[in-house]
């Protein structure tokens, strides 16, 4: 099994920055793609970014968000800059063989709240 735990969320002003972290466990972690999704109240869950075990990246917030991973530490990160109120959501870490906007990962973390004030 793969277990994921997110951290780093909080309350920031528009234009501020946050760094989300996801700690992963599992013997096959280095071979799994990792991704970030988010869900705001009343909205559908949406894809943010993902990174494969070969470091292939899909990023829907290029220029503001950066995804990275550290296999030695079993960690994946989401560096968020120039935050906007519409970025307010619960952010979830996810993992599977493939993580893309059109796939549904098998493993999920509990989520971390990000709130951006105007």
PDB file of C-alpha atoms in Angstrom, residues 11 22 27-28 41 52 54 60 67 85 110:
ATOM      1  CA  UNK A  11      -3.919  31.346   5.248  1.00  0.00           C
ATOM      2  CA  UNK A  22       3.504  15.337   0.644  1.00  0.00           C
ATOM      3  CA  UNK A  27       8.440   0.200  -1.498  1.00  0.00           C
ATOM      4  CA  UNK A  28       7.455   1.194  -5.060  1.00  0.00           C
ATOM      5  CA  UNK A  41     -16.518  24.280  -1.953  1.00  0.00           C
ATOM      6  CA  UNK A  52       6.263  10.943 -13.079  1.00  0.00           C
ATOM      7  CA  UNK A  54      11.071   9.804 -14.833  1.00  0.00           C
ATOM      8  CA  UNK A  60      -1.729  23.500 -15.309  1.00  0.00           C
ATOM      9  CA  UNK A  67       6.020  20.583  -8.704  1.00  0.00           C
ATOM     10  CA  UNK A  85      -8.253  34.032  -4.073  1.00  0.00           C
ATOM     11  CA  UNK A 110      -6.162  13.544   3.562  1.00  0.00           C
TER      12      UNK A 110
END
